[in-house]
Amino acid sequence: MAAEPAGLAVEVQFVAVRPWVPSRAALRRWAAAAHAAAVVSMPGSRRRAARAARRACIRVVGTAGSRRLNRDYRGKDQPTNVLSFPASAVEREIDGALGDVVICASVVSREAKEQGKPGPAHWAHMVAHGVLHLHGYDHERPRAARLMERLEVEILDGFGYQNPYLPVIRSTP
């Protein structure tokens, strides 16, 4: 079995804190778990490069900031739940940067409410999703999506959260 990766130092920046936003410690725990799962599941050559990642940043923003970044980098003029900005190969090599994850507090809060999911579970999912993107995982092709989703489910299960891809059964009053 592969050795566990070295710890990931996660800088957390809050531009927005309302609606409810998890603590720095929670965001760091979720990011570290996603990093470890990503590294362990990679093939040898990619695993060596991923192990070199020693630091990442999570920035919590409001709708205006999310919308601006989504428009400027993805051409979509609307806020989104999570954006990932992987570090370049040079940044990874020189200073161990993995990249930045930007999460929109109000979008994540709204989605959790609309989907009937506990806030912390949805936040953990967004952090894991973003960190996996930093490691090159994506959901553009069916096989890649299945792999990424499997890792997300595994990461969330480690925190006692249910599979985010299963429908939430709501009881009727």
mmCIF file of C-alpha atoms in Angstrom:
data_model
loop_
_atom_site.group_PDB
_atom_site.id
_atom_site.type_symbol
_atom_site.label_atom_id
_atom_site.label_comp_id
_atom_site.label_asym_id
_atom_site.label_seq_id
_atom_site.Cartn_x
_atom_site.Cartn_y
_atom_site.Cartn_z
ATOM 1 C CA MET A 1 0.000 0.000 0.000
ATOM 2 C CA ALA A 2 1.190 3.527 -0.770
ATOM 3 C CA ALA A 3 2.549 5.653 2.029
ATOM 4 C CA GLU A 4 0.390 8.489 3.258
ATOM 5 C CA PRO A 5 1.242 11.871 1.753
ATOM 6 C CA ALA A 6 2.837 14.560 3.854
ATOM 7 C CA GLY A 7 0.431 16.987 5.465
ATOM 8 C CA LEU A 8 -1.071 19.767 3.434
ATOM 9 C CA ALA A 9 -0.849 23.270 4.897
ATOM 10 C CA VAL A 10 -4.084 25.031 4.028
ATOM 11 C CA GLU A 11 -4.399 28.785 4.220
ATOM 12 C CA VAL A 12 -8.018 29.844 4.682
ATOM 13 C CA GLN A 13 -9.212 33.302 3.678
ATOM 14 C CA PHE A 14 -12.676 34.638 4.446
ATOM 15 C CA VAL A 15 -14.059 37.390 2.231
ATOM 16 C CA ALA A 16 -17.624 36.326 3.080
ATOM 17 C CA VAL A 17 -18.822 34.627 6.257
ATOM 18 C CA ARG A 18 -22.572 34.776 5.859
ATOM 19 C CA PRO A 19 -24.591 32.700 5.474
ATOM 20 C CA TRP A 20 -23.058 30.067 7.757
ATOM 21 C CA VAL A 21 -19.461 29.171 6.901
ATOM 22 C CA PRO A 22 -17.475 26.351 8.520
ATOM 23 C CA SER A 23 -14.456 27.025 10.703
ATOM 24 C CA ARG A 24 -10.920 27.220 9.360
ATOM 25 C CA ALA A 25 -10.192 23.938 11.135
ATOM 26 C CA ALA A 26 -13.072 22.133 9.389
ATOM 27 C CA LEU A 27 -12.082 23.474 5.973
ATOM 28 C CA ARG A 28 -8.490 22.377 6.586
ATOM 29 C CA ARG A 29 -9.534 18.867 7.709
ATOM 30 C CA TRP A 30 -11.694 18.351 4.627
ATOM 31 C CA ALA A 31 -8.964 19.635 2.301
ATOM 32 C CA ALA A 32 -6.297 17.437 3.909
ATOM 33 C CA ALA A 33 -8.513 14.358 3.590
ATOM 34 C CA ALA A 34 -9.193 15.092 -0.074
ATOM 35 C CA HIS A 35 -5.495 15.636 -0.708
ATOM 36 C CA ALA A 36 -4.599 12.329 0.947
ATOM 37 C CA ALA A 37 -7.287 10.423 -0.979
ATOM 38 C CA ALA A 38 -6.181 11.975 -4.262
ATOM 39 C CA VAL A 39 -2.520 11.168 -3.749
ATOM 40 C CA VAL A 40 -3.111 7.584 -2.658
ATOM 41 C CA SER A 41 -5.392 6.845 -5.628
ATOM 42 C CA MET A 42 -3.024 8.174 -8.321
ATOM 43 C CA PRO A 43 -0.744 6.131 -10.537
ATOM 44 C CA GLY A 44 2.979 6.204 -9.647
ATOM 45 C CA SER A 45 4.286 9.120 -11.731
ATOM 46 C CA ARG A 46 1.371 11.404 -10.868
ATOM 47 C CA ARG A 47 1.563 10.311 -7.216
ATOM 48 C CA ARG A 48 5.163 11.507 -6.931
ATOM 49 C CA ALA A 49 4.211 14.949 -8.260
ATOM 50 C CA ALA A 50 1.108 15.119 -6.038
ATOM 51 C CA ARG A 51 3.114 14.233 -2.935
ATOM 52 C CA ALA A 52 5.245 17.318 -3.562
ATOM 53 C CA ALA A 53 2.208 19.514 -2.900
ATOM 54 C CA ARG A 54 2.598 20.978 0.561
ATOM 55 C CA ARG A 55 0.252 23.947 0.571
ATOM 56 C CA ALA A 56 -3.083 25.147 -0.756
ATOM 57 C CA CYS A 57 -5.462 28.039 -0.209
ATOM 58 C CA ILE A 58 -9.221 28.020 0.335
ATOM 59 C CA ARG A 59 -10.888 31.392 -0.164
ATOM 60 C CA VAL A 60 -14.532 31.869 0.833
ATOM 61 C CA VAL A 61 -16.178 34.604 -1.214
ATOM 62 C CA GLY A 62 -19.564 36.223 -1.804
ATOM 63 C CA THR A 63 -21.686 36.109 -4.931
ATOM 64 C CA ALA A 64 -20.060 39.127 -6.616
ATOM 65 C CA GLY A 65 -16.569 37.663 -6.269
ATOM 66 C CA SER A 66 -17.673 34.230 -7.427
ATOM 67 C CA ARG A 67 -19.537 35.686 -10.391
ATOM 68 C CA ARG A 68 -16.524 37.769 -11.453
ATOM 69 C CA LEU A 69 -14.128 34.819 -11.281
ATOM 70 C CA ASN A 70 -16.566 32.466 -13.025
ATOM 71 C CA ARG A 71 -17.095 35.031 -15.801
ATOM 72 C CA ASP A 72 -13.403 35.845 -16.215
ATOM 73 C CA TYR A 73 -12.066 32.285 -16.109
ATOM 74 C CA ARG A 74 -14.939 30.146 -17.359
ATOM 75 C CA GLY A 75 -17.002 32.565 -19.443
ATOM 76 C CA LYS A 76 -20.096 31.998 -17.274
ATOM 77 C CA ASP A 77 -21.608 35.231 -15.959
ATOM 78 C CA GLN A 78 -23.086 33.832 -12.745
ATOM 79 C CA PRO A 79 -21.812 32.832 -9.311
ATOM 80 C CA THR A 80 -20.941 29.181 -8.825
ATOM 81 C CA ASN A 81 -20.369 26.941 -5.820
ATOM 82 C CA VAL A 82 -16.667 26.126 -6.218
ATOM 83 C CA LEU A 83 -13.826 27.077 -8.526
ATOM 84 C CA SER A 84 -10.374 25.525 -8.574
ATOM 85 C CA PHE A 85 -7.172 27.122 -9.775
ATOM 86 C CA PRO A 86 -4.365 24.529 -9.903
ATOM 87 C CA ALA A 87 -0.811 25.729 -9.420
ATOM 88 C CA SER A 88 1.508 25.512 -12.397
ATOM 89 C CA ALA A 89 4.125 22.774 -12.570
ATOM 90 C CA VAL A 90 6.792 25.378 -11.765
ATOM 91 C CA GLU A 91 4.878 26.621 -8.676
ATOM 92 C CA ARG A 92 4.477 23.054 -7.480
ATOM 93 C CA GLU A 93 8.145 22.315 -7.924
ATOM 94 C CA ILE A 94 9.508 25.546 -6.450
ATOM 95 C CA ASP A 95 7.311 25.988 -3.392
ATOM 96 C CA GLY A 96 4.980 23.007 -3.141
ATOM 97 C CA ALA A 97 1.847 24.935 -4.131
ATOM 98 C CA LEU A 98 -1.156 22.791 -5.000
ATOM 99 C CA GLY A 99 -3.423 25.707 -5.947
ATOM 100 C CA ASP A 100 -6.436 27.679 -4.803
ATOM 101 C CA VAL A 101 -10.040 26.675 -4.171
ATOM 102 C CA VAL A 102 -12.635 29.464 -4.175
ATOM 103 C CA ILE A 103 -16.006 28.690 -2.588
ATOM 104 C CA CYS A 104 -19.067 30.936 -2.721
ATOM 105 C CA ALA A 105 -20.709 30.888 0.717
ATOM 106 C CA SER A 106 -24.177 31.941 -0.411
ATOM 107 C CA VAL A 107 -24.340 29.504 -3.343
ATOM 108 C CA VAL A 108 -23.230 26.571 -1.169
ATOM 109 C CA SER A 109 -25.734 27.544 1.529
ATOM 110 C CA ARG A 110 -28.563 27.862 -0.998
ATOM 111 C CA GLU A 111 -27.711 24.533 -2.635
ATOM 112 C CA ALA A 112 -27.609 22.707 0.697
ATOM 113 C CA LYS A 113 -31.029 24.078 1.565
ATOM 114 C CA GLU A 114 -32.517 23.304 -1.877
ATOM 115 C CA GLN A 115 -31.074 19.781 -1.872
ATOM 116 C CA GLY A 116 -32.061 19.078 1.733
ATOM 117 C CA LYS A 117 -28.464 18.378 2.752
ATOM 118 C CA PRO A 118 -26.828 19.336 6.045
ATOM 119 C CA GLY A 119 -24.677 22.434 5.562
ATOM 120 C CA PRO A 120 -21.434 20.865 6.832
ATOM 121 C CA ALA A 121 -21.856 17.857 4.519
ATOM 122 C CA HIS A 122 -22.320 20.048 1.463
ATOM 123 C CA TRP A 123 -19.377 22.266 2.437
ATOM 124 C CA ALA A 124 -17.184 19.176 2.895
ATOM 125 C CA HIS A 125 -18.269 17.999 -0.548
ATOM 126 C CA MET A 126 -17.381 21.330 -2.154
ATOM 127 C CA VAL A 127 -13.955 21.383 -0.483
ATOM 128 C CA ALA A 128 -13.229 17.788 -1.528
ATOM 129 C CA HIS A 129 -14.478 18.486 -5.050
ATOM 130 C CA GLY A 130 -12.273 21.568 -5.342
ATOM 131 C CA VAL A 131 -9.152 19.863 -4.003
ATOM 132 C CA LEU A 132 -9.629 16.898 -6.328
ATOM 133 C CA HIS A 133 -9.775 19.345 -9.245
ATOM 134 C CA LEU A 134 -6.448 20.797 -8.061
ATOM 135 C CA HIS A 135 -5.020 17.304 -8.449
ATOM 136 C CA GLY A 136 -6.316 17.040 -12.009
ATOM 137 C CA TYR A 137 -9.478 15.041 -11.418
ATOM 138 C CA ASP A 138 -12.437 16.100 -13.508
ATOM 139 C CA HIS A 139 -15.966 15.118 -14.429
ATOM 140 C CA GLU A 140 -15.960 15.902 -18.147
ATOM 141 C CA ARG A 141 -15.915 12.282 -19.303
ATOM 142 C CA PRO A 142 -18.056 9.495 -17.798
ATOM 143 C CA ARG A 143 -15.117 7.351 -16.605
ATOM 144 C CA ALA A 144 -13.330 10.348 -15.064
ATOM 145 C CA ALA A 145 -16.571 11.489 -13.428
ATOM 146 C CA ARG A 146 -17.125 8.052 -11.869
ATOM 147 C CA LEU A 147 -13.588 8.050 -10.454
ATOM 148 C CA MET A 148 -13.928 11.564 -9.037
ATOM 149 C CA GLU A 149 -17.359 10.818 -7.548
ATOM 150 C CA ARG A 150 -16.073 7.589 -5.972
ATOM 151 C CA LEU A 151 -13.274 9.513 -4.281
ATOM 152 C CA GLU A 152 -15.683 12.219 -3.091
ATOM 153 C CA VAL A 153 -18.004 9.608 -1.590
ATOM 154 C CA GLU A 154 -15.037 7.909 0.131
ATOM 155 C CA ILE A 155 -13.766 11.216 1.550
ATOM 156 C CA LEU A 156 -17.194 12.267 2.831
ATOM 157 C CA ASP A 157 -17.839 8.833 4.308
ATOM 158 C CA GLY A 158 -14.664 9.275 6.351
ATOM 159 C CA PHE A 159 -16.388 12.211 8.053
ATOM 160 C CA GLY A 160 -19.690 10.376 8.499
ATOM 161 C CA TYR A 161 -21.470 12.242 5.676
ATOM 162 C CA GLN A 162 -23.757 10.438 3.276
ATOM 163 C CA ASN A 163 -23.128 9.970 -0.427
ATOM 164 C CA PRO A 164 -23.858 13.391 -1.994
ATOM 165 C CA TYR A 165 -24.974 11.755 -5.238
ATOM 166 C CA LEU A 166 -27.839 9.818 -3.677
ATOM 167 C CA PRO A 167 -31.207 11.533 -3.628
ATOM 168 C CA VAL A 168 -32.185 12.963 -0.264
ATOM 169 C CA ILE A 169 -35.415 11.451 0.985
ATOM 170 C CA ARG A 170 -37.527 14.087 2.619
ATOM 171 C CA SER A 171 -40.273 13.171 5.024
ATOM 172 C CA THR A 172 -43.634 14.818 4.444
ATOM 173 C CA PRO A 173 -45.262 16.508 7.425
#
